[in-house]
Coordinates of C-alpha atoms and ligand atoms in Angstrom, one line a residue:
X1 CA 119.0 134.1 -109.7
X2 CA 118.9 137.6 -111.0
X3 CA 116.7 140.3 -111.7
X4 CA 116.5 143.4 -113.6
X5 CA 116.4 147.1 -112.3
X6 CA 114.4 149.8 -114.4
X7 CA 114.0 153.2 -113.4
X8 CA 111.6 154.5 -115.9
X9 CA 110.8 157.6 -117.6
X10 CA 114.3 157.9 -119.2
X11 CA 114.6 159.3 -123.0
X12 CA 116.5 157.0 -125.0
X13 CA 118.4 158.2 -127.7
X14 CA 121.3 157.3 -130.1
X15 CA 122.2 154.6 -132.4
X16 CA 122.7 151.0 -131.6
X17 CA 123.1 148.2 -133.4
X18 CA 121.4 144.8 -134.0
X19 CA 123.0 142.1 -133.1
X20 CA 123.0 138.5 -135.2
X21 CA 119.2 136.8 -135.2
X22 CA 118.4 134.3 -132.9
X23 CA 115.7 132.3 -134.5
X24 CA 118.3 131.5 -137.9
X25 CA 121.2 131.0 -135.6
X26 CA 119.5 128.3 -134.1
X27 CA 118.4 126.8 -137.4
X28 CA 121.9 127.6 -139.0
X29 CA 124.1 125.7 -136.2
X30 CA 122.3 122.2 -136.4
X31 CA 122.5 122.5 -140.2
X32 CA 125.9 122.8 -140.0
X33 CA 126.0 118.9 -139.2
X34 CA 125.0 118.4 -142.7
X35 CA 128.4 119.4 -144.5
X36 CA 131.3 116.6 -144.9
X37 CA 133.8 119.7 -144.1
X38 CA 134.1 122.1 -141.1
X39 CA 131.6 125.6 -141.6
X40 CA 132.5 129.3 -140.6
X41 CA 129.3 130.6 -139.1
X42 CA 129.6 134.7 -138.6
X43 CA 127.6 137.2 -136.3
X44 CA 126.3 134.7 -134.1
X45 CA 124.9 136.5 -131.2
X46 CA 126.3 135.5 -127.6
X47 CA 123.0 134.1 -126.3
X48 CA 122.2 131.1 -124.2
X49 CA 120.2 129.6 -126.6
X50 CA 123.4 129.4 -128.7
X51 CA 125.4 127.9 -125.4
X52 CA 123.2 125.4 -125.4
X53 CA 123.4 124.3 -128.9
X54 CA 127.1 124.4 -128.5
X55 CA 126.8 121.9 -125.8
X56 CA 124.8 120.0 -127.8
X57 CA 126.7 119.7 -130.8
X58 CA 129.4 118.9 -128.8
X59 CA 128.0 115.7 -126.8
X60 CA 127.1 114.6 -130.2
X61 CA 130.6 114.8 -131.2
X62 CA 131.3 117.7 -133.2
X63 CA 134.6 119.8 -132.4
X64 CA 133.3 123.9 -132.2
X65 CA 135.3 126.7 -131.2
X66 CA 133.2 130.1 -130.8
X67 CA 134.2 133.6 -130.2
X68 CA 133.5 137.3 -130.5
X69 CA 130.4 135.8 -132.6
X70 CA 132.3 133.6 -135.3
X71 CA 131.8 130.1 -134.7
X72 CA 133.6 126.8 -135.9
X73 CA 131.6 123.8 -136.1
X74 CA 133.7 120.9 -137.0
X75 CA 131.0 117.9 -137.6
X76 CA 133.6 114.9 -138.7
X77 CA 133.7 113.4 -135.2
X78 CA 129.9 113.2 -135.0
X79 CA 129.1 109.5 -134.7
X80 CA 126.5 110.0 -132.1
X81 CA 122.3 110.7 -132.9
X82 CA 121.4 110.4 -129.5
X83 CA 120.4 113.7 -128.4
X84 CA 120.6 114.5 -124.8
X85 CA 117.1 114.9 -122.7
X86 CA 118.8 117.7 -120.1
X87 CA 119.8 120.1 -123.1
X88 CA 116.7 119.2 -125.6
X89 CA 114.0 120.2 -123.2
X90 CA 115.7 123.9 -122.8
X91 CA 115.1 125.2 -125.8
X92 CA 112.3 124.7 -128.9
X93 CA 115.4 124.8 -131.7
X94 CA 117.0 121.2 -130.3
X95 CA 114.0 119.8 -132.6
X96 CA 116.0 120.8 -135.9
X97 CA 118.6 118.1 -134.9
X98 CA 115.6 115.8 -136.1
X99 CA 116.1 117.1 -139.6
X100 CA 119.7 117.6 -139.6
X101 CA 121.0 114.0 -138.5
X102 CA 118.5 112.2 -140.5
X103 CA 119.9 114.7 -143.2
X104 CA 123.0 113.0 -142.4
X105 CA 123.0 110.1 -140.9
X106 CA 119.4 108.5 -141.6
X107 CA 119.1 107.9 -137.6
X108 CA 117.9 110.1 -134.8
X109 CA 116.7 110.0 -131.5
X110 CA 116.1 114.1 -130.6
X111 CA 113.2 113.9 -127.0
X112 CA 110.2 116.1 -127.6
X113 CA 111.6 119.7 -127.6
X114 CA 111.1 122.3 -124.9
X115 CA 110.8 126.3 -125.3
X116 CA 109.3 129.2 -124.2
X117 CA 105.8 128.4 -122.3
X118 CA 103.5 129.8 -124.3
X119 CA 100.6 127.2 -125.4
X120 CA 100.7 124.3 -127.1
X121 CA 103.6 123.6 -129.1
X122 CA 103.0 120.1 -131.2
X123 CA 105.7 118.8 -133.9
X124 CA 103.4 116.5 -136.0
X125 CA 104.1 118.5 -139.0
X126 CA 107.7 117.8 -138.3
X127 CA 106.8 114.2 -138.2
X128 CA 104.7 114.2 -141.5
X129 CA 107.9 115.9 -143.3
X130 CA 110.3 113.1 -142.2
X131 CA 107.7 110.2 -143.2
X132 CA 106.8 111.9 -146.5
X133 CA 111.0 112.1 -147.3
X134 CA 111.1 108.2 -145.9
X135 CA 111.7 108.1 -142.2
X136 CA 110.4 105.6 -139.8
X137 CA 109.6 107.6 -136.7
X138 CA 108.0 106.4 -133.7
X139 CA 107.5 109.1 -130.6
X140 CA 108.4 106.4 -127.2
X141 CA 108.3 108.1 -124.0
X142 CA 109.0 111.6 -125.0
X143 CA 111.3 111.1 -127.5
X144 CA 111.1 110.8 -131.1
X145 CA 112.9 107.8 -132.7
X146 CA 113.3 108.1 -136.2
X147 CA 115.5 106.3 -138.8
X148 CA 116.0 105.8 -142.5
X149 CA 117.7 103.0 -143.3
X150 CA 118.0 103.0 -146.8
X151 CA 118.9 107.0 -146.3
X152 CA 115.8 110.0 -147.3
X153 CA 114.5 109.9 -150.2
X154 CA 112.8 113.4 -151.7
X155 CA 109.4 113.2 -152.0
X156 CA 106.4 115.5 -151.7
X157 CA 105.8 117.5 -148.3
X158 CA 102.3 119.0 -147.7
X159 CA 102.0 120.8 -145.2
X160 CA 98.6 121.3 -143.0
X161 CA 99.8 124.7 -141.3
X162 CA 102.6 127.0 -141.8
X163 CA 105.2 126.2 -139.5
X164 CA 108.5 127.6 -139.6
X165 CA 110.2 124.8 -137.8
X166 CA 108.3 122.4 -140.2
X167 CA 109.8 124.1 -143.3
X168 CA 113.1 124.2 -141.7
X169 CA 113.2 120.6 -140.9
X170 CA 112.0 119.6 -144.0
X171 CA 114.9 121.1 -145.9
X172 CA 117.2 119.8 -143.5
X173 CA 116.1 116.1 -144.2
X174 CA 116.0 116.9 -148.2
X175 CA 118.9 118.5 -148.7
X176 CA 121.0 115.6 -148.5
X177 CA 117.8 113.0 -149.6
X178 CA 118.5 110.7 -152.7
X179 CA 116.0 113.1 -155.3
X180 CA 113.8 115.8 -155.3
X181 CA 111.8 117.5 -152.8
X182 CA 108.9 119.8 -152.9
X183 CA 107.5 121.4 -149.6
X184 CA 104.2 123.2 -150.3
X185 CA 102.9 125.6 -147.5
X186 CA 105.7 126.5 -146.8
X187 CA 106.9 129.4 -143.5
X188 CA 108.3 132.7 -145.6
X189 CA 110.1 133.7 -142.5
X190 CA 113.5 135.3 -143.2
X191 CA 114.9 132.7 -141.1
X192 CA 113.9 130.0 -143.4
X193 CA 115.5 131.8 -146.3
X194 CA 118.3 132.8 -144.7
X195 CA 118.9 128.9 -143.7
X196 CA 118.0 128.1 -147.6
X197 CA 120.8 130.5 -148.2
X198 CA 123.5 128.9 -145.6
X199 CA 122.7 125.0 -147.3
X200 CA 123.0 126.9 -150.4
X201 CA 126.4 128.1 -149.5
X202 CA 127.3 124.7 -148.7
X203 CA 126.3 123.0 -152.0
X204 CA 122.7 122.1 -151.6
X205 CA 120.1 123.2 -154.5
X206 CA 117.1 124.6 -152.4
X207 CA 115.0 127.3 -154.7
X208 CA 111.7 129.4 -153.5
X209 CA 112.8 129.8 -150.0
X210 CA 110.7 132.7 -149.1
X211 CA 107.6 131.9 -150.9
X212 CA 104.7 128.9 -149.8
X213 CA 106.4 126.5 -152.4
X214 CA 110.5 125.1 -151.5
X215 CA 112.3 122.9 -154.0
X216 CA 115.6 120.8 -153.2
X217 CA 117.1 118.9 -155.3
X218 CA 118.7 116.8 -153.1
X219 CA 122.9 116.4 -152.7
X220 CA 124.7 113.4 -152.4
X221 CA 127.7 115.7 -150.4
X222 CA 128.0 118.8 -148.6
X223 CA 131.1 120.8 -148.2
X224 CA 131.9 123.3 -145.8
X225 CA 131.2 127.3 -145.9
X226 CA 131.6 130.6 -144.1
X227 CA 128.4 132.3 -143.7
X228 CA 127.1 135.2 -141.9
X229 CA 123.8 135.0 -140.3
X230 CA 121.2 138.5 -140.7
X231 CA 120.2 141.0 -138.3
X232 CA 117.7 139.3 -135.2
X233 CA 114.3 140.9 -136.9
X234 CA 112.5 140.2 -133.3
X235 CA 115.5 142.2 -131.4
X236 CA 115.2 144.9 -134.0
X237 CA 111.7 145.0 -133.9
X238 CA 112.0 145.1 -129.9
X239 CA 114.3 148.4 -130.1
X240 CA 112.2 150.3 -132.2
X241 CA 109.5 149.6 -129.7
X242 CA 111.1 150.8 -126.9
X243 CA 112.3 153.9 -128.6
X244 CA 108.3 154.5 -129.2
X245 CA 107.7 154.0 -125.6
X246 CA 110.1 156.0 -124.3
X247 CA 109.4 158.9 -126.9
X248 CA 113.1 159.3 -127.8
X249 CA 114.9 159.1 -131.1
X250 CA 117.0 156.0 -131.5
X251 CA 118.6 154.8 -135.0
X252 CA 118.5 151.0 -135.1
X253 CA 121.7 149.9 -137.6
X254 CA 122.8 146.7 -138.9
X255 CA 119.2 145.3 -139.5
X256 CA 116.9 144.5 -142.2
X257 CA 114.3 147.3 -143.0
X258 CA 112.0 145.0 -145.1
X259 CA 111.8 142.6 -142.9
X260 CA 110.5 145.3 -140.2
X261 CA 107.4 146.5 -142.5
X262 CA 104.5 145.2 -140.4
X263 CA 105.7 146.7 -137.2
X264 CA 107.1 150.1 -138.7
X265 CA 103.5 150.5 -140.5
X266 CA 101.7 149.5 -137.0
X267 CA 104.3 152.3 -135.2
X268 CA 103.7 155.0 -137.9
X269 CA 99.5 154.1 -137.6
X270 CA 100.5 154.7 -133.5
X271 CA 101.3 158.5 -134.4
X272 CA 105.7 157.6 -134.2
X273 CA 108.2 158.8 -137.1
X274 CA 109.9 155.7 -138.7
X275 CA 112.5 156.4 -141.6
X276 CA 114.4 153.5 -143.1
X277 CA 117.4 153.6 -145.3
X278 CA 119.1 150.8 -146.9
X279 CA 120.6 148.9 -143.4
X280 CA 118.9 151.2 -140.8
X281 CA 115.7 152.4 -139.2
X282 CA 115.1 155.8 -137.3
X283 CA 112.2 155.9 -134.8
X284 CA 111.2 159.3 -133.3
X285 CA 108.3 159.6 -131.2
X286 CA 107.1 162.9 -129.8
X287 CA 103.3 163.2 -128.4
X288 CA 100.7 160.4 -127.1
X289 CA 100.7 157.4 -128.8
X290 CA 97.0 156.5 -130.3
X291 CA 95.5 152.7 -129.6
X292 CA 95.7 150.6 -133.0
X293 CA 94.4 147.0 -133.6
X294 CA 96.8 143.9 -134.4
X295 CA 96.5 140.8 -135.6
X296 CA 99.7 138.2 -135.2
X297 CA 100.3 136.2 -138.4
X298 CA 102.7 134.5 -140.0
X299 CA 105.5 137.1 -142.2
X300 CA 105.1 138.9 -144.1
X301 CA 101.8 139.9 -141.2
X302 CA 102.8 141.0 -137.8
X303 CA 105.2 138.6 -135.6
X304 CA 104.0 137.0 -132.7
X305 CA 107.1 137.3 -131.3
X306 CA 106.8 141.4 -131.3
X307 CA 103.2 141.0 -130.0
X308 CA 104.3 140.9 -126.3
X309 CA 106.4 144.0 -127.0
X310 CA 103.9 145.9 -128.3
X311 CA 101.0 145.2 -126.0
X312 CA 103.3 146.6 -123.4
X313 CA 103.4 149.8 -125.3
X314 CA 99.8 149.6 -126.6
X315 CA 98.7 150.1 -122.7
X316 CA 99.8 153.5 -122.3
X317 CA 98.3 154.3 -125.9
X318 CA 94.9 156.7 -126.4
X319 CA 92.1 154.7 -127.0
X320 CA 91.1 150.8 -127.2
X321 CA 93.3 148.5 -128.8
X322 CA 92.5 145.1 -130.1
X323 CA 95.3 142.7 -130.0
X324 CA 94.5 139.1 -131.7
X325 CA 97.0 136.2 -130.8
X326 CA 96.7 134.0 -134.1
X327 CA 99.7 131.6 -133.6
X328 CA 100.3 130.9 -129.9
X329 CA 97.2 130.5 -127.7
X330 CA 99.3 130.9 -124.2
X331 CA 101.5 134.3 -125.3
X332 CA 99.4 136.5 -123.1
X333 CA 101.4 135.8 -119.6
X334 CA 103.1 139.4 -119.4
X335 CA 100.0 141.0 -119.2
X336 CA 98.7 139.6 -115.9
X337 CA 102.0 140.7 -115.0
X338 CA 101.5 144.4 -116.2
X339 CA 98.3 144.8 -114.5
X340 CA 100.7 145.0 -111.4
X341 CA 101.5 148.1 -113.1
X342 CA 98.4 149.9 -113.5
X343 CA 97.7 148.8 -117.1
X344 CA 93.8 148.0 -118.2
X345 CA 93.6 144.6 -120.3
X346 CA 91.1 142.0 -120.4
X347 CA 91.9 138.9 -122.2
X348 CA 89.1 136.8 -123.7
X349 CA 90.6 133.9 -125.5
X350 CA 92.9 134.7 -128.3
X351 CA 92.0 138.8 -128.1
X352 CA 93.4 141.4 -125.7
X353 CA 91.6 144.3 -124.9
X354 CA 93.9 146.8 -123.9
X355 CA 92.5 150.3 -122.5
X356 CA 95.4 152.4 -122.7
X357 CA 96.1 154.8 -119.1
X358 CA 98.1 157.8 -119.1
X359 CA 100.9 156.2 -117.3
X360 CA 102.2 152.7 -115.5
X361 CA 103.9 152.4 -112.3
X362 CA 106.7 150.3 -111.3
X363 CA 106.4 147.1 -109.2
X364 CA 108.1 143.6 -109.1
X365 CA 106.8 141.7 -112.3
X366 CA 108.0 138.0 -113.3
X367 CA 109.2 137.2 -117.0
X368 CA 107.3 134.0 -117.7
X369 CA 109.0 133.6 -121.5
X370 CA 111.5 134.9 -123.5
X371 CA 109.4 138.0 -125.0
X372 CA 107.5 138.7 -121.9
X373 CA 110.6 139.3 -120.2
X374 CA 111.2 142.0 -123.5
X375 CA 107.4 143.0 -122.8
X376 CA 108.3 144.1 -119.1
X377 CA 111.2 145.8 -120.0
X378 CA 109.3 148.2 -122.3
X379 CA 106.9 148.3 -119.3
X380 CA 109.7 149.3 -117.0
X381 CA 110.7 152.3 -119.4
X382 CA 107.5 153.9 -119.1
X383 CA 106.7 153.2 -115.8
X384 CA 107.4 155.7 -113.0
X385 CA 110.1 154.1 -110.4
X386 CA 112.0 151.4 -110.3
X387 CA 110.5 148.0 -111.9
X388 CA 112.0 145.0 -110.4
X389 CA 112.0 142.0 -113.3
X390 CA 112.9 138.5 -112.0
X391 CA 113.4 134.9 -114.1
X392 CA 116.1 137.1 -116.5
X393 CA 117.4 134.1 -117.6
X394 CA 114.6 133.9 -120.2
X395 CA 116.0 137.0 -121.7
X396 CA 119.4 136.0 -121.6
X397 CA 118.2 133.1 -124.2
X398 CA 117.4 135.6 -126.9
X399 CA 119.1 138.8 -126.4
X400 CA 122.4 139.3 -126.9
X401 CA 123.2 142.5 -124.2
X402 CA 120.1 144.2 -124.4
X403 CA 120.6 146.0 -121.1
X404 CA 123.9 147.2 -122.4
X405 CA 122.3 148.3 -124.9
X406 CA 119.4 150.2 -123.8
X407 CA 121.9 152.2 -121.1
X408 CA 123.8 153.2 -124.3
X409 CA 120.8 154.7 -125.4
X410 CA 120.2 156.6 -121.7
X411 CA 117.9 153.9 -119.9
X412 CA 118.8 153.4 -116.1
X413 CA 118.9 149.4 -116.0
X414 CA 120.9 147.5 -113.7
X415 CA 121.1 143.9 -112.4
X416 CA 121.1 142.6 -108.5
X417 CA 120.7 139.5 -107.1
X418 CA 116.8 138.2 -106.4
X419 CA 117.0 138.3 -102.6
X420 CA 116.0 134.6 -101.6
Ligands
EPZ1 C1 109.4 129.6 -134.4 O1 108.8 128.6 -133.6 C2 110.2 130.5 -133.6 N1 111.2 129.7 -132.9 C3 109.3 131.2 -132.6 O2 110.1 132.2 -131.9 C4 108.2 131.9 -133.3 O3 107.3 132.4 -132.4 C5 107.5 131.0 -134.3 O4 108.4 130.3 -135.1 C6 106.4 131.7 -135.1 O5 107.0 132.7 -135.9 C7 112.4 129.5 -133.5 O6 112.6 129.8 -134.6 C8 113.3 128.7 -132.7 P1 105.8 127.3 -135.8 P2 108.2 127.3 -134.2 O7 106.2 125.9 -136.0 O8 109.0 126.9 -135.4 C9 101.8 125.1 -134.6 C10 110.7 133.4 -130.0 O9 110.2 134.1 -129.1 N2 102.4 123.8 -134.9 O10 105.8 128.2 -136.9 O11 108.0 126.4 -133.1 C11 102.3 125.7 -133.3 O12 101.8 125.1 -132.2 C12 110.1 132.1 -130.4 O13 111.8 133.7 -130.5 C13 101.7 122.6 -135.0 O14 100.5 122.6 -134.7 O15 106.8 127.9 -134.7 C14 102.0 127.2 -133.5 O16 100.7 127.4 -133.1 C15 109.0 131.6 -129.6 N3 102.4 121.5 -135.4 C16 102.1 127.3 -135.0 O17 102.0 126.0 -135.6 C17 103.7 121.5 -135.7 O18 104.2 120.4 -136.0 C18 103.3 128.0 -135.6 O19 104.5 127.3 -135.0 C19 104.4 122.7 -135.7 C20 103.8 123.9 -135.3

């Protein structure tokens, strides 16, 4: 077990650049089942949650080769729907393998998912898709059976909440059903149109990814394709804040500026500089921040997943901030952690109330989740001393070298062994 070393109070400054997104990685690798042909997959990042999905693929059968972020994924051996329980429960993404080898093979037993602890995370609306494209599914002692004997057929999806991994399993099982498919209510998330893009690449006919209404027309075959997967949005979004926090000036390359508009417009609001260009995003940040107000929606409104990150830096900010937790009613954990660090938050429900202080002081803080352990870290850049974050391995599943990272830009981080 390790844990991470921060001395605060260090500038950060330069230009780094964003690595390959998590979240369409994890969509992009099961979907890769789908073709009849072997797929190039390009600027994966080197994360665990991709190790895992490796191992996965592979106990199902599939031959893949990955390195220096280009992966091979081979699915003509695959005779096996059977995921494993010991991989499925590590990570939220092994539910896609629902969509992807009914997609394929009309059979698939995938155990209730796992992920980052963080409330409630249900998969009816996962269900509903495969029964509305033909599946019989049956959930028997934590694992979802589902099969489709006579193959999917397309049919009309509705539905009740937008869910990203809904959306994305729901193309998955259409792409490849006999006819067409319409999902309404749709997730606009760039990693469901970035996946739309991928099954695009491969011969499937999906249109409207990106708005509430998708379209596939289903395929009888899929062929292979080498495809590169965008810029992680969340590890973007998680560099600009900790250029804020650390009042530096730190150019973020490689990423998506649109895709960044709800945080830059909640940074510039905070009293930061944020200049994009076509593949690129400056943020400067020079006096005290000033407290704003967020709600977490889905995209285009402001990611939970950056929420964590920014209520970190919202507690050394001027003034009262209002933070409202709209998709996840658990993705508070880091801040019980922070007020080991001096911060002032009360949580009431689904709304923080964050009084900022002028400063935070180090102490030994636990990562509960993935972006708490990225909350903490901002937390350890502002703080004075040296912040000692355990349970790493949580940000090992979604950041691809973010220490290295942040010491190229002048932060003091190291690792150590947790002493047992
Ligand atoms: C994806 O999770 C991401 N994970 C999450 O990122 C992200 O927080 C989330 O989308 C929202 O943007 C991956 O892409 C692997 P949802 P997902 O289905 O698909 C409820 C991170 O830190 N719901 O859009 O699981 C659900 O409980 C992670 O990188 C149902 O009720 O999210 C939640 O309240 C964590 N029934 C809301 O919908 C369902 O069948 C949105 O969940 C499905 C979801």
């Amino acid at each position: 077990m390790e844990k991470m070393l921060i001395t605060g109070g260090q500038r950060l400054e330069g230009v780094v650049s964003v690595s390959g997104g998590k979240n369409t990685a994890v969509a992009i690798i099961p979907a890769a089942l789908l073709s009849d042909e072997p797929c190039v997959i390009e600027n994966l990042p080197d994360i665990n949650d991709v190790h895992v999905l490796i191992q996965m693929l592979t106990e199902l059968g599939a031959t893949v080769e990955f390195e220096d972020g280009v992966m091979r994924v081979d699915p003509r051996g695959v005779s096996c729907w059977q995921v494993p329980q010991r991989l499925s429960h590590r990570m939220r993404a092994s539910s896609y393998l629902l969509g992807a080898l009914l997609g394929r093979f009309g059979r698939a037993e995938v155990p209730l998912p796992g992920g980052c602890d963080i409330g409630p995370r249900p998969v009816d609306q996962h269900i509903k898709a495969m029964r509305a494209l033909g599946a019989q599914v049956e959930e028997r002692f934590g694992v979802i059976h589902a099969r489709a004997p006579e193959g999917m057929v397309g049919g009309d999806v509705f539905l009740d909440i937008v869910t990203v991994g809904g959306t994305i399993n729901a193309m998955l099982a259409a792409c490849r059903a006999r006819g067409n498919t319409v999902i309404y209510n749709a997730a606009k998330e760039p990693h469901v149109v970035d996946l739309a893009n991928f099954l695009n690449s491969m011969g499937a006919r999906i249109k409207g990814a990106g708005t509430d209404i998708i379209r596939v027309r289903g395929q009888e075959r899929l062929h292979g394709s080498t495809y590169a997967v965008i810029p992680d949005q969340i590890e973007t979004g998680t560099l600009m804040i900790a250029a804020a926090a650390s009042h530096g000036d730190v150019t973020i390359t490689g990423c998506i500026p649109t895709h960044m508009e709800a945080l830059s417009a909640k940074l510039l609001e905070m009293g930061a500089k944020v200049d994009e260009k076509d593949d690129a995003i400056r943020v400067r940040s020079i006096g005290a921040h000033r407290a704003v107000n967020i709600k977490t929606q889905v995209y285009p409104g402001f990611p939970t997943d950056l929420q964590q990150p920014m209520t970190a830096l919202l507690t050394t900010a001027k003034g009262t901030s209002l933070v409202t937790e709209n998709i996840y009613e658990q993705r508070y954990k880091h801040l019980a952690e922070m007020q080991r660090m001096g911060s002032h938050v009360r949580v009431m429900d689904r709304v923080a109330i964050i009084e900022g202080v002028p400063g935070l002081s180090a102490a030994p803080v636990y990562a509960s989740d993935l972006r708490a352990g990225a909350a903490l870290v901002i937390a350890g850049l502002m703080a004075e001393g040296v912040t000692e974050i355990g349970n790493t391995h949580f940000i090992d599943r979604g950041y691809e070298h973010l220490e290295t990272k942040l010491s190229f830009l002048g932060a003091k981080i190291t690792r150590a062994q947790m002493e047992i």
